[in-house]
Amino acid sequence: MLPSFGFTQEQVACVCEVLQQGGNLERLGRFLWSLPACDHLHKNESVLKAKAVVAFHRGNFRELYKILESHQFSPHNHPKLQQLWLKAHYIEAEKLRGRPLGAVGKYRVRRKFPLPRTIWDGEETSYCFKEKSRGVLREWYTHNPYPSPREKRELAEATGLTTTQVSNWFKNRRQRDRAAEAKE
């Protein structure tokens, strides 16, 4: 139990998660504001994630960046926090330019503001696939460019991709190889 507060740290973390999942961000903001000044509590990952979500919701991107850059987060929280980081930078860039960003504009923003290591494992992604996944697919392709549905499922499990992504990767690769052969 936290002194003079009535909730344990685990209960506070649970309330933060429930309010986030329910999309009740104003209430979450009020709840965070009501927390006692306790370092142990404010360094809790669920509390930090909730603070980041509220900062984004309120358009306080400077606070969002500070939270994300100064605390190490667990890999299971990375996708959500990466999404906040990128969306915030996109919104700021759109305000500066006075128009929505296209694919190239978003690419430039991602290059200018790379994800901090606190919310990213450091492995480059290309076309949204990790280099490791692409390596597995390329290796398989050299032996068999036409995997069976069962093999595609196994490849999907091995790479962390969906079966559809694996199927599309092979289809696109075969198409590119045919186009390259036609040019020669």
GROMACS .gro file of N, CA and C in nm, residues 24-110:
model
  261
   24ASN      N    1  -1.054   0.599  -2.217
   24ASN     CA    2  -1.099   0.708  -2.130
   24ASN      C    3  -0.978   0.792  -2.089
   25LEU      N    4  -0.925   0.870  -2.182
   25LEU     CA    5  -0.797   0.938  -2.162
   25LEU      C    6  -0.806   1.061  -2.073
   26GLU      N    7  -0.920   1.130  -2.074
   26GLU     CA    8  -0.936   1.245  -1.983
   26GLU      C    9  -0.936   1.196  -1.838
   27ARG      N   10  -1.010   1.089  -1.815
   27ARG     CA   11  -1.015   1.031  -1.680
   27ARG      C   12  -0.878   0.978  -1.639
   28LEU      N   13  -0.808   0.916  -1.734
   28LEU     CA   14  -0.673   0.867  -1.707
   28LEU      C   15  -0.582   0.983  -1.668
   29GLY      N   16  -0.593   1.095  -1.739
   29GLY     CA   17  -0.513   1.213  -1.707
   29GLY      C   18  -0.541   1.263  -1.566
   30ARG      N   19  -0.668   1.266  -1.528
   30ARG     CA   20  -0.704   1.310  -1.392
   30ARG      C   21  -0.650   1.212  -1.288
   31PHE      N   22  -0.657   1.082  -1.319
   31PHE     CA   23  -0.606   0.980  -1.227
   31PHE      C   24  -0.455   0.997  -1.207
   32LEU      N   25  -0.383   1.016  -1.316
   32LEU     CA   26  -0.237   1.034  -1.306
   32LEU      C   27  -0.203   1.159  -1.225
   33TRP      N   28  -0.281   1.264  -1.245
   33TRP     CA   29  -0.258   1.389  -1.173
   33TRP      C   30  -0.280   1.370  -1.023
   34SER      N   31  -0.369   1.277  -0.986
   34SER     CA   32  -0.402   1.255  -0.845
   34SER      C   33  -0.300   1.168  -0.772
   35LEU      N   34  -0.207   1.108  -0.846
   35LEU     CA   35  -0.110   1.018  -0.782
   35LEU      C   36  -0.016   1.095  -0.690
   36PRO      N   37   0.018   1.034  -0.576
   36PRO     CA   38   0.112   1.102  -0.485
   36PRO      C   39   0.252   1.109  -0.546
   37ALA      N   40   0.330   1.205  -0.499
   37ALA     CA   41   0.468   1.220  -0.547
   37ALA      C   42   0.553   1.109  -0.488
   38CYS      N   43   0.563   1.000  -0.559
   38CYS     CA   44   0.637   0.882  -0.513
   38CYS      C   45   0.718   0.830  -0.631
   39ASP      N   46   0.851   0.842  -0.623
   39ASP     CA   47   0.938   0.802  -0.734
   39ASP      C   48   0.910   0.660  -0.780
   40HIS      N   49   0.894   0.570  -0.683
   40HIS     CA   50   0.872   0.429  -0.713
   40HIS      C   51   0.750   0.413  -0.803
   41LEU      N   52   0.647   0.489  -0.775
   41LEU     CA   53   0.522   0.482  -0.850
   41LEU      C   54   0.537   0.545  -0.988
   42HIS      N   55   0.600   0.660  -0.995
   42HIS     CA   56   0.611   0.733  -1.122
   42HIS      C   57   0.712   0.672  -1.218
   43LYS      N   58   0.790   0.573  -1.171
   43LYS     CA   59   0.883   0.503  -1.259
   43LYS      C   60   0.824   0.369  -1.305
   44ASN      N   61   0.702   0.337  -1.260
   44ASN     CA   62   0.634   0.215  -1.301
   44ASN      C   63   0.603   0.224  -1.451
   45GLU      N   64   0.631   0.117  -1.524
   45GLU     CA   65   0.617   0.121  -1.670
   45GLU      C   66   0.474   0.149  -1.716
   46SER      N   67   0.375   0.092  -1.648
   46SER     CA   68   0.235   0.118  -1.686
   46SER      C   69   0.198   0.264  -1.664
   47VAL      N   70   0.251   0.323  -1.557
   47VAL     CA   71   0.225   0.465  -1.528
   47VAL      C   72   0.294   0.551  -1.634
   48LEU      N   73   0.419   0.517  -1.668
   48LEU     CA   74   0.492   0.593  -1.770
   48LEU      C   75   0.423   0.583  -1.906
   49LYS      N   76   0.378   0.463  -1.941
   49LYS     CA   77   0.308   0.446  -2.069
   49LYS      C   78   0.179   0.528  -2.069
   50ALA      N   79   0.107   0.527  -1.956
   50ALA     CA   80  -0.017   0.605  -1.945
   50ALA      C   81   0.013   0.754  -1.959
   51LYS      N   82   0.122   0.800  -1.897
   51LYS     CA   83   0.160   0.942  -1.908
   51LYS      C   84   0.191   0.978  -2.053
   52ALA      N   85   0.258   0.885  -2.124
   52ALA     CA   86   0.291   0.909  -2.265
   52ALA      C   87   0.164   0.919  -2.349
   53VAL      N   88   0.069   0.830  -2.325
   53VAL     CA   89  -0.058   0.830  -2.400
   53VAL      C   90  -0.135   0.960  -2.374
   54VAL      N   91  -0.140   1.002  -2.248
   54VAL     CA   92  -0.212   1.125  -2.213
   54VAL      C   93  -0.141   1.247  -2.275
   55ALA      N   94  -0.008   1.249  -2.270
   55ALA     CA   95   0.068   1.360  -2.329
   55ALA      C   96   0.037   1.369  -2.479
   56PHE      N   97   0.034   1.255  -2.547
   56PHE     CA   98   0.002   1.254  -2.690
   56PHE      C   99  -0.140   1.305  -2.713
   57HIS      N  100  -0.234   1.252  -2.636
   57HIS     CA  101  -0.375   1.289  -2.649
   57HIS      C  102  -0.395   1.440  -2.632
   58ARG      N  103  -0.317   1.500  -2.544
   58ARG     CA  104  -0.329   1.644  -2.517
   58ARG      C  105  -0.243   1.728  -2.612
   59GLY      N  106  -0.168   1.662  -2.699
   59GLY     CA  107  -0.083   1.736  -2.793
   59GLY      C  108   0.043   1.790  -2.729
   60ASN      N  109   0.078   1.737  -2.611
   60ASN     CA  110   0.199   1.781  -2.541
   60ASN      C  111   0.314   1.690  -2.585
   61PHE      N  112   0.361   1.712  -2.708
   61PHE     CA  113   0.459   1.622  -2.767
   61PHE      C  114   0.596   1.632  -2.700
   62ARG      N  115   0.632   1.750  -2.652
   62ARG     CA  116   0.761   1.765  -2.583
   62ARG      C  117   0.767   1.671  -2.462
   63GLU      N  118   0.657   1.666  -2.386
   63GLU     CA  119   0.649   1.577  -2.269
   63GLU      C  120   0.653   1.431  -2.314
   64LEU      N  121   0.581   1.399  -2.420
   64LEU     CA  122   0.581   1.263  -2.475
   64LEU      C  123   0.723   1.219  -2.509
   65TYR      N  124   0.796   1.303  -2.584
   65TYR     CA  125   0.933   1.268  -2.624
   65TYR      C  126   1.022   1.249  -2.502
   66LYS      N  127   1.006   1.336  -2.402
   66LYS     CA  128   1.088   1.328  -2.281
   66LYS      C  129   1.066   1.193  -2.211
   67ILE      N  130   0.939   1.153  -2.200
   67ILE     CA  131   0.907   1.025  -2.135
   67ILE      C  132   0.968   0.909  -2.214
   68LEU      N  133   0.947   0.910  -2.345
   68LEU     CA  134   0.992   0.798  -2.428
   68LEU      C  135   1.144   0.789  -2.437
   69GLU      N  136   1.213   0.903  -2.433
   69GLU     CA  137   1.359   0.902  -2.446
   69GLU      C  138   1.431   0.872  -2.315
   70SER      N  139   1.364   0.893  -2.202
   70SER     CA  140   1.437   0.884  -2.075
   70SER      C  141   1.403   0.760  -1.992
   71HIS      N  142   1.324   0.668  -2.045
   71HIS     CA  143   1.291   0.545  -1.971
   71HIS      C  144   1.297   0.426  -2.065
   72GLN      N  145   1.355   0.317  -2.018
   72GLN     CA  146   1.362   0.194  -2.097
   72GLN      C  147   1.229   0.120  -2.084
   73PHE      N  148   1.168   0.085  -2.196
   73PHE     CA  149   1.039   0.016  -2.195
   73PHE      C  150   1.055  -0.128  -2.242
   74SER      N  151   0.967  -0.216  -2.192
   74SER     CA  152   0.967  -0.357  -2.231
   74SER      C  153   0.927  -0.372  -2.378
   75PRO      N  154   0.986  -0.471  -2.445
   75PRO     CA  155   0.955  -0.491  -2.587
   75PRO      C  156   0.805  -0.504  -2.619
   76HIS      N  157   0.726  -0.560  -2.528
   76HIS     CA  158   0.582  -0.574  -2.559
   76HIS      C  159   0.511  -0.439  -2.567
   77ASN      N  160   0.572  -0.333  -2.510
   77ASN     CA  161   0.514  -0.199  -2.519
   77ASN      C  162   0.568  -0.119  -2.638
   78HIS      N  163   0.672  -0.169  -2.703
   78HIS     CA  164   0.736  -0.095  -2.811
   78HIS      C  165   0.642  -0.055  -2.925
   79PRO      N  166   0.560  -0.148  -2.980
   79PRO     CA  167   0.477  -0.108  -3.095
   79PRO      C  168   0.387   0.012  -3.065
   80LYS      N  169   0.319   0.011  -2.952
   80LYS     CA  170   0.228   0.122  -2.916
   80LYS      C  171   0.306   0.252  -2.900
   81LEU      N  172   0.421   0.246  -2.832
   81LEU     CA  173   0.499   0.367  -2.806
   81LEU      C  174   0.566   0.418  -2.933
   82GLN      N  175   0.607   0.327  -3.020
   82GLN     CA  176   0.664   0.368  -3.149
   82GLN      C  177   0.558   0.442  -3.232
   83GLN      N  178   0.436   0.390  -3.226
   83GLN     CA  179   0.325   0.453  -3.299
   83GLN      C  180   0.303   0.596  -3.248
   84LEU      N  181   0.307   0.615  -3.116
   84LEU     CA  182   0.290   0.749  -3.058
   84LEU      C  183   0.402   0.842  -3.104
   85TRP      N  184   0.526   0.793  -3.097
   85TRP     CA  185   0.644   0.872  -3.136
   85TRP      C  186   0.630   0.921  -3.281
   86LEU      N  187   0.600   0.827  -3.370
   86LEU     CA  188   0.591   0.862  -3.512
   86LEU      C  189   0.473   0.953  -3.541
   87LYS      N  190   0.356   0.920  -3.486
   87LYS     CA  191   0.237   1.003  -3.512
   87LYS      C  192   0.258   1.145  -3.463
   88ALA      N  193   0.321   1.161  -3.347
   88ALA     CA  194   0.347   1.295  -3.293
   88ALA      C  195   0.437   1.373  -3.387
   89HIS      N  196   0.543   1.309  -3.435
   89HIS     CA  197   0.634   1.377  -3.528
   89HIS      C  198   0.564   1.409  -3.661
   90TYR      N  199   0.477   1.319  -3.708
   90TYR     CA  200   0.402   1.346  -3.831
   90TYR      C  201   0.312   1.467  -3.812
   91ILE      N  202   0.241   1.472  -3.699
   91ILE     CA  203   0.149   1.584  -3.672
   91ILE      C  204   0.226   1.716  -3.669
   92GLU      N  205   0.341   1.716  -3.601
   92GLU     CA  206   0.422   1.839  -3.594
   92GLU      C  207   0.468   1.882  -3.734
   93ALA      N  208   0.511   1.786  -3.815
   93ALA     CA  209   0.557   1.817  -3.951
   93ALA      C  210   0.442   1.870  -4.036
   94GLU      N  211   0.324   1.812  -4.020
   94GLU     CA  212   0.207   1.858  -4.096
   94GLU      C  213   0.170   2.001  -4.058
   95LYS      N  214   0.180   2.034  -3.928
   95LYS     CA  215   0.150   2.171  -3.884
   95LYS      C  216   0.250   2.269  -3.944
   96LEU      N  217   0.378   2.231  -3.945
   96LEU     CA  218   0.481   2.318  -4.002
   96LEU      C  219   0.457   2.342  -4.150
   97ARG      N  220   0.421   2.236  -4.222
   97ARG     CA  221   0.405   2.247  -4.368
   97ARG      C  222   0.267   2.296  -4.408
   98GLY      N  223   0.173   2.286  -4.315
   98GLY     CA  224   0.038   2.331  -4.345
   98GLY      C  225  -0.039   2.239  -4.438
   99ARG      N  226   0.005   2.115  -4.448
   99ARG     CA  227  -0.066   2.017  -4.532
   99ARG      C  228  -0.032   1.875  -4.485
  100PRO      N  229  -0.118   1.779  -4.521
  100PRO     CA  230  -0.092   1.640  -4.480
  100PRO      C  231   0.036   1.586  -4.544
  101LEU      N  232   0.102   1.494  -4.475
  101LEU     CA  233   0.224   1.432  -4.528
  101LEU      C  234   0.188   1.316  -4.619
  102GLY      N  235   0.263   1.302  -4.725
  102GLY     CA  236   0.251   1.184  -4.811
  102GLY      C  237   0.351   1.080  -4.764
  103ALA      N  238   0.365   0.973  -4.839
  103ALA     CA  239   0.456   0.865  -4.803
  103ALA      C  240   0.601   0.915  -4.792
  104VAL      N  241   0.642   0.999  -4.887
  104VAL     CA  242   0.780   1.050  -4.887
  104VAL      C  243   0.803   1.142  -4.767
  105GLY      N  244   0.705   1.227  -4.738
  105GLY     CA  245   0.715   1.316  -4.622
  105GLY      C  246   0.728   1.238  -4.492
  106LYS      N  247   0.650   1.131  -4.480
  106LYS     CA  248   0.658   1.048  -4.359
  106LYS      C  249   0.794   0.978  -4.350
  107TYR      N  250   0.843   0.932  -4.464
  107TYR     CA  251   0.975   0.869  -4.467
  107TYR      C  252   1.082   0.966  -4.418
  108ARG      N  253   1.075   1.091  -4.465
  108ARG     CA  254   1.173   1.192  -4.425
  108ARG      C  255   1.164   1.221  -4.276
  109VAL      N  256   1.043   1.224  -4.222
  109VAL     CA  257   1.025   1.246  -4.078
  109VAL      C  258   1.087   1.130  -4.000
  110ARG      N  259   1.064   1.006  -4.046
  110ARG     CA  260   1.122   0.889  -3.976
  110ARG      C  261   1.274   0.894  -3.979
   0.00000   0.00000   0.00000
